[in-house]
Each structure stands twice: as C-alpha cells, then as structure tokens.
CSV table of C-alpha atoms and ligand atoms in Angstrom, one decimal:
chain,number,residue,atom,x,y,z
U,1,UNK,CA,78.7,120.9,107.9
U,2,UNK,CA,79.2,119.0,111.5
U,3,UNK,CA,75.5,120.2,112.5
U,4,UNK,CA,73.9,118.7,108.7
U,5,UNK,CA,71.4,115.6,108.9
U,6,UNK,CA,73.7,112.8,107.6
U,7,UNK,CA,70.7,112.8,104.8
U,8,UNK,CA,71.2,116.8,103.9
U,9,UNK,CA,75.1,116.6,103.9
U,10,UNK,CA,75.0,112.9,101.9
U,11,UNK,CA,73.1,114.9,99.5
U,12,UNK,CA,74.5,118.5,99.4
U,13,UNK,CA,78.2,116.1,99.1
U,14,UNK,CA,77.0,113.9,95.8
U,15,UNK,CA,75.0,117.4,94.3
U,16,UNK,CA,78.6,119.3,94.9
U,17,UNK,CA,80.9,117.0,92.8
U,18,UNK,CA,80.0,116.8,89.2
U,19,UNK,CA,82.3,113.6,89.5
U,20,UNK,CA,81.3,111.9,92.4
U,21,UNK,CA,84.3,110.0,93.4
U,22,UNK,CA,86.7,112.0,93.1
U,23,UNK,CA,87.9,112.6,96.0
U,24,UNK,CA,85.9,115.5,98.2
U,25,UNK,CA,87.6,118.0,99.4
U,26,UNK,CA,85.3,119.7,101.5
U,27,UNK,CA,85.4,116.6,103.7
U,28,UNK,CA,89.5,116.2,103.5
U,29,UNK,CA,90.0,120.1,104.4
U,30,UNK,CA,87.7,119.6,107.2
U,31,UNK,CA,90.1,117.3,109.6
U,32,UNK,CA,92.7,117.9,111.7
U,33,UNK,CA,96.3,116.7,111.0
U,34,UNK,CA,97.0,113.2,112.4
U,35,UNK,CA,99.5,114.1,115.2
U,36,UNK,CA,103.0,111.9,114.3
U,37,UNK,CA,103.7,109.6,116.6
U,38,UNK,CA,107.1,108.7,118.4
U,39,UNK,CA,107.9,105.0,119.2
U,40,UNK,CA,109.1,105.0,122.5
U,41,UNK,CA,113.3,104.4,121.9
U,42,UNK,CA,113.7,101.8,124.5
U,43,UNK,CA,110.6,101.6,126.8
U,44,UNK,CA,112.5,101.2,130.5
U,45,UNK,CA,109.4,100.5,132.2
U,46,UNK,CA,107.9,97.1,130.6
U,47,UNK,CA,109.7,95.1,127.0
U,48,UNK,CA,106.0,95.8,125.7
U,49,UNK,CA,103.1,98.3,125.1
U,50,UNK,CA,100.5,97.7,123.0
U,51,UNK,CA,97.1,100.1,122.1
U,52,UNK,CA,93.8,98.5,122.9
U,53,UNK,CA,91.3,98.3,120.2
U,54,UNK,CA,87.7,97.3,120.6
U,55,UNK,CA,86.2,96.7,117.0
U,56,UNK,CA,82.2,96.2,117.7
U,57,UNK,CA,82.7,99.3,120.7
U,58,UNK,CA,84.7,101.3,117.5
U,59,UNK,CA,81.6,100.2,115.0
U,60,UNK,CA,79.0,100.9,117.6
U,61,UNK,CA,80.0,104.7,118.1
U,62,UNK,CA,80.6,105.2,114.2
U,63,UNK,CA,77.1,104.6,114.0
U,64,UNK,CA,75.7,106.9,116.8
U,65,UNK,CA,77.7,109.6,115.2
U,66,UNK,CA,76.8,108.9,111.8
U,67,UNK,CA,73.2,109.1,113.0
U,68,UNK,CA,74.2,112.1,115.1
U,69,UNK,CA,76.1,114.4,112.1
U,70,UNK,CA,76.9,113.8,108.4
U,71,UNK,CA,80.8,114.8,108.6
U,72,UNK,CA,82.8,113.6,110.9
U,73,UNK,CA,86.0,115.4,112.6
U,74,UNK,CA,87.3,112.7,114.9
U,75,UNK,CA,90.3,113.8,116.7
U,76,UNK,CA,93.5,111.1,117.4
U,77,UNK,CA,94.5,111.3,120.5
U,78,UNK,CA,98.5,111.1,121.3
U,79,UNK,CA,100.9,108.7,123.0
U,80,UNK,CA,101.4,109.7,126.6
U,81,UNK,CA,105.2,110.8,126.8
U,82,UNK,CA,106.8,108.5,129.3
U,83,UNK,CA,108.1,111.0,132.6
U,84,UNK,CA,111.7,111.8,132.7
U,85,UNK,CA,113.8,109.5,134.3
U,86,UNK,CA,116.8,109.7,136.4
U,87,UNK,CA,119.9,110.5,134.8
U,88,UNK,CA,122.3,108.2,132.8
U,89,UNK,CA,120.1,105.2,133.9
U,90,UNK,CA,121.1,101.5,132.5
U,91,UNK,CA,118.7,100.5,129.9
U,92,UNK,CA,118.2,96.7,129.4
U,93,UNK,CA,120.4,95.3,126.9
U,94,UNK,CA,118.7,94.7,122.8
U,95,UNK,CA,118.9,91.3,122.0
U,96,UNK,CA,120.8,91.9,118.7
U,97,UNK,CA,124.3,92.2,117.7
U,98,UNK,CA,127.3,94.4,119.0
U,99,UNK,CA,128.3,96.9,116.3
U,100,UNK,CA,132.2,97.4,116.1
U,101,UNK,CA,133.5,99.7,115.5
U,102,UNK,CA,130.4,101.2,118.1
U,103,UNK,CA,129.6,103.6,115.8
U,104,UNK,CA,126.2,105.3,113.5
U,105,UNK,CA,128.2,104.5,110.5
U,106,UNK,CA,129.2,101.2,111.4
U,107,UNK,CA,125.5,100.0,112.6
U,108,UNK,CA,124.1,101.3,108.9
U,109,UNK,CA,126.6,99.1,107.1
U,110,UNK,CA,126.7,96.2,109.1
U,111,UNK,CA,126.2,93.5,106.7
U,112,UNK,CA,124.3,91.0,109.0
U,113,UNK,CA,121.5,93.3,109.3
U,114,UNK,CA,121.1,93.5,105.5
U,115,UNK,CA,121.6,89.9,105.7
U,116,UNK,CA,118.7,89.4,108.0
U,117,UNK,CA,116.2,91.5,106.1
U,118,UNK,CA,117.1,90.3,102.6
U,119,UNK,CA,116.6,87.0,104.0
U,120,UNK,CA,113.6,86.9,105.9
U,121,UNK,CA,110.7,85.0,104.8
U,122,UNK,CA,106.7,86.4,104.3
U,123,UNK,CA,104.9,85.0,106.7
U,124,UNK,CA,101.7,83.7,105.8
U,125,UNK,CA,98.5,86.5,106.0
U,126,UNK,CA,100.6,89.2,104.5
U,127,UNK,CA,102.3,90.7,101.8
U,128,UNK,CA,106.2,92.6,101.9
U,129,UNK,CA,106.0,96.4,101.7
U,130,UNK,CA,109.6,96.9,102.0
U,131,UNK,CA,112.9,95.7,102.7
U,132,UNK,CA,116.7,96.4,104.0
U,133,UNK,CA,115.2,99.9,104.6
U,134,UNK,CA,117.1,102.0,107.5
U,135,UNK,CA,114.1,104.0,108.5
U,136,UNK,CA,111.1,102.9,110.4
U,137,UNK,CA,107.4,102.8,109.4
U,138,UNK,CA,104.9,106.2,110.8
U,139,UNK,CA,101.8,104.3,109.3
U,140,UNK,CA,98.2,104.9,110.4
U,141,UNK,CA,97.2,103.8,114.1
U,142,UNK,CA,99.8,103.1,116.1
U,143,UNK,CA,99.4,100.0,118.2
U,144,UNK,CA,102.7,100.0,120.2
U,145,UNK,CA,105.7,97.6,119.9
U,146,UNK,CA,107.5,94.9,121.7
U,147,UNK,CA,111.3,93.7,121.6
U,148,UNK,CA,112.2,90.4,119.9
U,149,UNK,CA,114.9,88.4,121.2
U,150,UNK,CA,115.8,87.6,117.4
U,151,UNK,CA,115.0,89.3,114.4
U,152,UNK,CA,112.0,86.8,113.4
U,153,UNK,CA,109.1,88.3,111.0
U,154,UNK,CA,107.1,85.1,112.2
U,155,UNK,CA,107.3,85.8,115.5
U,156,UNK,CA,106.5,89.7,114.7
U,157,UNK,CA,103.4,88.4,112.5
U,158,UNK,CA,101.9,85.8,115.5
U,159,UNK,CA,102.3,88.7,118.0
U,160,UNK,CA,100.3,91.3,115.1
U,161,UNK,CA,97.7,88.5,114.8
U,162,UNK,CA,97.1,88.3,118.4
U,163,UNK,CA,96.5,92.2,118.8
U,164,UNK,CA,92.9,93.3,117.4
U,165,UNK,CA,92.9,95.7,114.7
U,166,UNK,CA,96.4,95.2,113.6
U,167,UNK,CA,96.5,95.1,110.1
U,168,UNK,CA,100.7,95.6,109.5
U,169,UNK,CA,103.9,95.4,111.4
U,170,UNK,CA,107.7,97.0,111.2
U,171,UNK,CA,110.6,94.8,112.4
U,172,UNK,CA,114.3,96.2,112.2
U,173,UNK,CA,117.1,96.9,114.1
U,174,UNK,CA,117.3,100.1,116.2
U,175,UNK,CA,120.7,101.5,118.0
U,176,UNK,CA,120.3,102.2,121.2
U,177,UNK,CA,122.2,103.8,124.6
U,178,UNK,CA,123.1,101.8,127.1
U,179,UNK,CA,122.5,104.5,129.2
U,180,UNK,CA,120.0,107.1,129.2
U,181,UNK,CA,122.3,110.4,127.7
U,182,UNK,CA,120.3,112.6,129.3
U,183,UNK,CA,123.1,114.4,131.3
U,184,UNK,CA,126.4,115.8,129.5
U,185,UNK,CA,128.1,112.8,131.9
U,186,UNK,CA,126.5,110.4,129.6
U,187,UNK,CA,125.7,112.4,126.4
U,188,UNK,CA,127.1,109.6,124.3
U,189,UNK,CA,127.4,106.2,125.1
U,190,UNK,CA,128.5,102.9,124.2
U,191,UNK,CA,125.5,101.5,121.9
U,192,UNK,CA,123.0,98.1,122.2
U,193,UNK,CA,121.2,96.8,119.2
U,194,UNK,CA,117.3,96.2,120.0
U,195,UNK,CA,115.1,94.5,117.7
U,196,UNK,CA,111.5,96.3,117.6
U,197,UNK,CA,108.4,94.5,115.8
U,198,UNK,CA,105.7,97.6,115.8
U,199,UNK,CA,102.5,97.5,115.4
U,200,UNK,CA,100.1,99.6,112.5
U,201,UNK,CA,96.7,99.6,112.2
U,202,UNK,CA,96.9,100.7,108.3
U,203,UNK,CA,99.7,99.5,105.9
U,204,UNK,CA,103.0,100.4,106.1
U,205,UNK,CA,105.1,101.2,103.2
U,206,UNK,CA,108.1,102.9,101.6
U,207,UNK,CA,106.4,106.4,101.7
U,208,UNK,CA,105.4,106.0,105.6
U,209,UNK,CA,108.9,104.5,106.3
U,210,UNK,CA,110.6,107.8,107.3
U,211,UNK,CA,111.7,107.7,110.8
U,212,UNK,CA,115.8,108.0,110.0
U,213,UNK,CA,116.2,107.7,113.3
U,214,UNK,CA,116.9,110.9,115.6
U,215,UNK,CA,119.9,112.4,118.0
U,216,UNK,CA,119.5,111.7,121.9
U,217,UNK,CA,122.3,114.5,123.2
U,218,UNK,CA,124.8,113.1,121.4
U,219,UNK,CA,123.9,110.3,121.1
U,220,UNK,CA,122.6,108.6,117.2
U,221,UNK,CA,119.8,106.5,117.3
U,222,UNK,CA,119.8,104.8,113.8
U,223,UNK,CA,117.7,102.0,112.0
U,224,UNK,CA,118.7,99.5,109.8
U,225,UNK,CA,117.9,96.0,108.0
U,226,UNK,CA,113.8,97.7,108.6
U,227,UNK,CA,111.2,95.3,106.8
U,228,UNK,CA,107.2,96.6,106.4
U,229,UNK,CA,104.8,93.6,106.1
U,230,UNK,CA,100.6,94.3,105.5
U,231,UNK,CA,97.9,92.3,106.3
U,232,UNK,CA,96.0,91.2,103.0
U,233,UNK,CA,93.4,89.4,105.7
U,234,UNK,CA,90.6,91.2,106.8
U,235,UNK,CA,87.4,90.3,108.7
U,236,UNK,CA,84.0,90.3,106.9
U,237,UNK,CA,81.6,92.9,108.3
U,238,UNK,CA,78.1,91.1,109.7
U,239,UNK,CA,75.7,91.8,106.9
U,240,UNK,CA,77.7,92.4,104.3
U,241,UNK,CA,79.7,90.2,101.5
U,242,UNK,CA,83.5,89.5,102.1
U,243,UNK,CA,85.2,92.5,101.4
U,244,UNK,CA,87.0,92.6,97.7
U,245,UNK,CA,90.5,93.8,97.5
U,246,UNK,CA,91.4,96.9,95.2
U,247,UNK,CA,94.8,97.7,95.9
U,248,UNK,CA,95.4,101.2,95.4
U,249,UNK,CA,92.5,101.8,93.4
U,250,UNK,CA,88.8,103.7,94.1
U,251,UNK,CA,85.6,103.2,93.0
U,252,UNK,CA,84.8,105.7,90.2
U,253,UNK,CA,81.3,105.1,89.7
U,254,UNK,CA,79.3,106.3,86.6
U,255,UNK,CA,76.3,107.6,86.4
U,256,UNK,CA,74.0,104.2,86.4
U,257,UNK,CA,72.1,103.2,83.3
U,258,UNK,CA,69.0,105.8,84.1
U,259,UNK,CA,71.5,108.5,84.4
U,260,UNK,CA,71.0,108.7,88.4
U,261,UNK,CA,73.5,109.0,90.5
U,262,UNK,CA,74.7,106.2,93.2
U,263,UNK,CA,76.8,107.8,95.3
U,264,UNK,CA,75.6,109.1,98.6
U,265,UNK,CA,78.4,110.7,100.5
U,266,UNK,CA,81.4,110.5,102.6
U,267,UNK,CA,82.6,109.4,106.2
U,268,UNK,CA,86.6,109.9,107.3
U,269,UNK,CA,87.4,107.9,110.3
U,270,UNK,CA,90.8,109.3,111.7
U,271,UNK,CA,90.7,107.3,114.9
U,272,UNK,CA,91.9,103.7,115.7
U,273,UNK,CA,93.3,101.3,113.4
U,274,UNK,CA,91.7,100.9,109.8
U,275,UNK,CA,89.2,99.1,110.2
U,276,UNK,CA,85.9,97.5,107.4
U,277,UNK,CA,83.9,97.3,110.2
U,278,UNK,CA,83.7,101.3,110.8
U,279,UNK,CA,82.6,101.9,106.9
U,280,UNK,CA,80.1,99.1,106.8
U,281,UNK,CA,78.6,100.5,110.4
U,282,UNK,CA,78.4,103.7,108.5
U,283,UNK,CA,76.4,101.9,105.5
U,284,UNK,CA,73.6,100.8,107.8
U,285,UNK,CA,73.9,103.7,110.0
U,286,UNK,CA,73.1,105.7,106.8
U,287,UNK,CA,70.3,103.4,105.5
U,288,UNK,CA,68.8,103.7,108.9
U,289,UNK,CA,68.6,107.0,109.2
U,290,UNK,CA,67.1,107.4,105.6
U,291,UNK,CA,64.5,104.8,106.2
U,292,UNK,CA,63.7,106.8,109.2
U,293,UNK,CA,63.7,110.2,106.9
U,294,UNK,CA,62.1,109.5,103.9
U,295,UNK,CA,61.8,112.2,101.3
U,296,UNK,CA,59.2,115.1,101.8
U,297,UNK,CA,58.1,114.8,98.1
U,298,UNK,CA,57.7,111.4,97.4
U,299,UNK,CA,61.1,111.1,96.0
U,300,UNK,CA,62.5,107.5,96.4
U,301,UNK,CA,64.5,106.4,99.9
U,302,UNK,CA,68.2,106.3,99.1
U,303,UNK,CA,69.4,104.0,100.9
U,304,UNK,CA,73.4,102.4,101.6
U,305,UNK,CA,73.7,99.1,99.7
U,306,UNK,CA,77.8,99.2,99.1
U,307,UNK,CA,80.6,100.8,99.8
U,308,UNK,CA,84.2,101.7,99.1
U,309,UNK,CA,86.8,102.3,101.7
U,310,UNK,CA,90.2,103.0,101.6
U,311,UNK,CA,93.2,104.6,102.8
U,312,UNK,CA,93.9,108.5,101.8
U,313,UNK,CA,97.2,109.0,101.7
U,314,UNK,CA,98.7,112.4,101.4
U,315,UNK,CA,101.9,113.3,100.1
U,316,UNK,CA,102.2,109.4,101.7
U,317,UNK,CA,101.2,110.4,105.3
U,318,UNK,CA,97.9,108.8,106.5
U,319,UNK,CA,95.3,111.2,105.9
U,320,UNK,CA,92.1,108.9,107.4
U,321,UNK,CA,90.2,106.3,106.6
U,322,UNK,CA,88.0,106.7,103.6
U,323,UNK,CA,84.5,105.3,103.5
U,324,UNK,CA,82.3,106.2,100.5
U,325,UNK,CA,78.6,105.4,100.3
U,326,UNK,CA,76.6,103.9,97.4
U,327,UNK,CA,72.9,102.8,97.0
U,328,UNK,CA,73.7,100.2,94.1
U,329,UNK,CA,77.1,98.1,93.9
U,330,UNK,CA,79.6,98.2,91.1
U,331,UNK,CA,82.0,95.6,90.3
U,332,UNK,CA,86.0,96.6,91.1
U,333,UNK,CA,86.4,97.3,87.1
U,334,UNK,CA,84.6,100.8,87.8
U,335,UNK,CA,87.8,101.2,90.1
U,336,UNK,CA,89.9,103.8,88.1
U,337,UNK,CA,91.0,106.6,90.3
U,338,UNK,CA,94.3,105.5,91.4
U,339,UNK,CA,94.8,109.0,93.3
U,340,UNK,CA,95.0,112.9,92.4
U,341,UNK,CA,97.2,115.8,92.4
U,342,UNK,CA,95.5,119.0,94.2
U,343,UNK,CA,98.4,121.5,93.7
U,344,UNK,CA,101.3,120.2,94.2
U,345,UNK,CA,100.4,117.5,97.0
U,346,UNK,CA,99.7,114.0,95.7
U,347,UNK,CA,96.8,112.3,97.4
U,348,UNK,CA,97.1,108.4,96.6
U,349,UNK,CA,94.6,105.5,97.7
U,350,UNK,CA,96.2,102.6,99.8
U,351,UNK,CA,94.1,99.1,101.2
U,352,UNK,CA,90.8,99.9,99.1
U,353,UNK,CA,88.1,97.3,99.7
U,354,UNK,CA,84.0,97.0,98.1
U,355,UNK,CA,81.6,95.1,99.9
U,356,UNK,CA,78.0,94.6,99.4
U,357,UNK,CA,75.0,94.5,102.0
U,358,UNK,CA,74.7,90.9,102.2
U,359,UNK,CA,71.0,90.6,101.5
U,360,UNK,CA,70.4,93.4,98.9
U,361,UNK,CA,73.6,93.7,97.5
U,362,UNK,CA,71.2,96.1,94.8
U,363,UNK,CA,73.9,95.9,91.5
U,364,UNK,CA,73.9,98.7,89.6
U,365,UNK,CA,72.3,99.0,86.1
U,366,UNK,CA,75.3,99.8,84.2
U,367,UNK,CA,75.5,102.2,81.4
U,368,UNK,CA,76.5,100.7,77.9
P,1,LIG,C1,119.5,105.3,103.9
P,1,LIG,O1,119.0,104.6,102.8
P,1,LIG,C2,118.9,105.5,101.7
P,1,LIG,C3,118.3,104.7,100.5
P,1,LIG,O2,118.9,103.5,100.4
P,1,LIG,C4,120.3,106.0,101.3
P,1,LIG,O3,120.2,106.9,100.2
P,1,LIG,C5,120.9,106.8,102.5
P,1,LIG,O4,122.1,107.2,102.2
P,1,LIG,C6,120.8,105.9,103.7
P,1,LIG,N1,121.2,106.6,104.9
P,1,LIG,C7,122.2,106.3,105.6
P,1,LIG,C8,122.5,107.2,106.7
P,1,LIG,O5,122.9,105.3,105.4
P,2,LIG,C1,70.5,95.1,103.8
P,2,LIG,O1,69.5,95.6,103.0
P,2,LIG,C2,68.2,95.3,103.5
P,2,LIG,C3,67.2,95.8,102.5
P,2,LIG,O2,67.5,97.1,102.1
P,2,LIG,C4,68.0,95.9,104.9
P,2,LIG,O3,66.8,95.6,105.4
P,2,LIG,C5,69.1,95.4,105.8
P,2,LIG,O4,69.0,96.1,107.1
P,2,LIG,C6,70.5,95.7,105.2
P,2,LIG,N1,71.5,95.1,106.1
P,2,LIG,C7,72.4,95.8,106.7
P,2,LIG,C8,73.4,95.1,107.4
P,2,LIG,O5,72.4,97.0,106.6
C-alpha cells in the first residue's frame, strides 16, 4: 500500500468496502501500536514540561506525504526517560494536603479530595469527561504536565489554552515520595500530595482514565479526586467551513442520488495532538494531486470537497486520528456509525467533526 499513488490507493480503498464508511481495516491493521506513555511521577528537574506542537509545520508535512503515498504509517515517537538520579534524593514538596494516617488507603478515601473534584466548576471552552475518578487520563498526544499550587481546573484550563494543540486536560491529586525510594534505605517513605494538570492532545475520558497509579520499591503512588475536561473549541481550517461537531458519531454516507459513490479514501495520523487542520491539509492535498492526475479515460476528476474526522478508539485506547475523504458533503444526519465490534475488540468513534471546502462545499444529491 505505502508505495500506491494517493489516487490508486483512494480508489482501490472506496472499490474494497461495499460499505464505504465503515471503518477500513486494511488502513487500521496497517499501524503500529501507540507506545503508552508515562507521566513523569515528580519531575525533579523543572515544575513543568510541556510537548511542542507546530500546527501549519504538522499540516504542511501531512500534505507532502499525502502527495508522497496514499496510506500513511506515522510512527509516535516516546518520552525521553529522565536519567537515574542519585539515591533517596528530596523531591520538592506537592502543594496539596498531608494524608494521615500516611498511608495508600488513607490518600484514596480522603474526603477533601472527593470534595475538590465533586466541587469543581467547568471552565468555559470545555465540557467534563469525568469526575472523583482515582486513576489518571492515557489519552492521545501527550503534551506534558505541570504542578498546581491548588487544585484549580481554571488555572489547569488557561495553562491548556496557552499550549497549541491541546485539546483536553487531567487534574487530580497524585501521592508522592518525599524521597526518591530508589535504594532499600528509602524503599518507602513518608508521602507528599502533588497536584498534576496534564496535558492531551485528544479527549480524555473514563475508558482512557486507567493509570491506578503504580509501586515505586515499596513505595504506592496512588491517584485520587482525578477530573477529565475536553475541549469542545476547535480552530477552523483556512478554506474550509467551521468544523461541525458529531460527538461520537461517523459519517455513513450513501450512495448519492446517481448511485455514485462519494467516498474517496482514508488517512490515519498517529502523530501529535488531534488536530482538523491535518485532515483538511489531506483534503486539498488529495484534490491536488487528482487535478494533477486526471483520469486516463476521460472519467471525471474526483476531487476532496469534505471530510470526516475523528478519533478511533480501540477497546478505548487511542487508535489514530481518523480523516475520511469525500468529493460531495453530507449533512451530520448521514452520521450513523457510532462504532463496530471486529471480534471481540470494540472500536468506538470519539471528537468527530465535518467540514466543507469553503468555496465548493459540492452538497451531495441525496437519495430519496
Ligand atoms: C477506584 O475506583 C473504582 C471505581 O470507583 C473502585 O471500584 C476501586 O475500588 C477504587 N480503587 C481503590 C484502590 O480505591
Ligand atoms: C475548494 O474547491 C475549489 C474548487 O474545487 C478549489 O479550487 C480550491 O482549491 C478548494 N480549496 C481548498 C482549500 O482545497
């Protein structure tokens, strides 16, 4: 597939599926896993980190490599592991609440953290995912975290908003050593309480909110009062309409009025935050390319007028970034898949968007 024309593998994808949107295999088997990420548990070295993320520079290579191949295999690359440091060093003190008795158990049912979470207010921009969980979030494009000095999901928000690409954020409390346990004189001891805001560049939910926490020698490190907020704003590709909202729904387009199909093919992005821009750079990359490659026998230019992307979840774990290609738009009623079983894993559709070229939007003729 990688070495296809983007035109050939477009049209050897939309031939394939007898249903055209359901969700194609062929491209989903063809990645590599996401590799999971692990938040740094108290970051000695600075109180933040945060990923870099260059929208047009992310658009701008989508395109050269949709112009380059039709299928796209992008690998993530990892978080650098932070060298071992020397042993039972002091870590700086979590701004939250002293658990006692200075125990696991303890931190988990310590009412002010439910408190907190129950309590706290949505800020403005995005909607709740979750609340009072006592795991953190593994969501899609990690963008790195920083400590609050209180547990504030406006502050959390303000400090998302400021960081490109981030599209949802995790605040909770985490229990902590005081001292690295990384020697058996200091395999378990006495506990702070940090409060993390993380950073996601897809949205975080209950499914993705799995991180229980993990054992440090002996050590607990455990979560609690964890609240997932998404981002319902998104910015409007150039050249194309403001992007509608689907929820967790795909386009399932019919077969258009004359009986021709609409559907063109499939990109999955598996690198960087979520992200319109990379679909709608695909769109025109497409168009481009079959402006540039016009049928042999006569046939009519397809070219990309719309598309759909979306989040593929799964079994709940971020499978890429979905971006389907149409030559004609179709309102969000023709968006009926909400997700299919293959086997026993469940693959479910998260942050779906349309949006039309902004000059040719080219509606399709629907069928009666
Ligand atoms: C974490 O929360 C889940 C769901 O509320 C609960 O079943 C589980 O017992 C909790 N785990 C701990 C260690 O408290
Ligand atoms: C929108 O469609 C028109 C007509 O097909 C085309 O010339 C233009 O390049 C398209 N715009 C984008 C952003 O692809």
């Amino acid at each position: 597939m990688r070495s296809f024309t983007v035109a050939a593998a477009f049209a050897a994808l939309a031939v394939a599926n007898p249903l055209p949107q359901e969700i194609d295999w062929a491209a989903v088997d063809a990645l590599a896993p996401i590799p999971t990420v692990t938040i740094p548990v108290v970051d000695v070295a600075a109180k933040a980190s945060t990923v870099a993320y260059e929208p047009s520079a992310a658009a701008t290579s989508v395109a050269a490599e949709v112009k380059a191949s039709g299928v796209d295999t992008d690998a993530t690359s990892g978080l650098k592991v932070r060298a071992a440091a020397v042993t039972c060093k002091p870590q700086p003190l979590g701004a939250g609440p002293t658990v006692s008795p200075d125990t696991p158990e303890a931190f988990l049912a310590y009412g002010d953290f439910a408190t907190a979470a129950n309590s706290a207010s949505t800020p403005e921009g995005y909607y709740n995912s979750f609340t009072n969980l006592n795991a953190s979030s593994s969501a899609y494009g990690y963008m790195g975290y920083t400590l609050l000095n209180e547990y504030s999901t406006q502050t959390c928000a303000s400090k998302c908003d400021a960081i490109e690409g981030c599209a949802a954020f995790n605040i909770y409390f985490e229990r902590d050593p005081t001292l690295n346990p990384n020697d058996a004189s200091c395999a378990n001891p006495p506990s702070t309480t940090n409060i993390k805001c993380v950073f996601w560049g897809g949205p975080v939910s209950t499914s993705n909110a799995k991180n229980f926490g993990q054992y440090r020698k002996d050590f607990h490190v455990v979560i609690a009062g964890s609240n997932g907020y998404t981002s319902n704003k998104i910015v409007t590709p150039p050249g194309y309409t403001d992007p509608i909202y689907l929820g967790n729904a795909a386009i399932n387009a019919p077969f258009d009025c004359n009986g021709k199909d609409t559907y063109l093919g499939v990109r999955i992005f598996q690198k960087g935050p979520f992200d319109i821009s990379k679909c709608a750079a695909a769109c025109t990359a497409q168009a481009d390319y079959a402006r540039a490659h016009p049928p042999s026998n006569g046939a009519a230019i397809k070219t990309c007028q719309y598309y759909n992307t979306y989040m593929l979840l799964k079994n709940g774990e971020a499978v890429g970034q979905y971006c389907a290609l149409y030559d004609h738009s179709w309102p969000s009623k023709y968006a009926t898949n909400f997700g299919q079983y293959r086997g026993s894993d469940q693959y479910t559709i998260e942050w779906s968007y349309i949006s039309s070229n902004a000059t040719d939007a080219a509606a399709a003729c629907q069928p009666k």
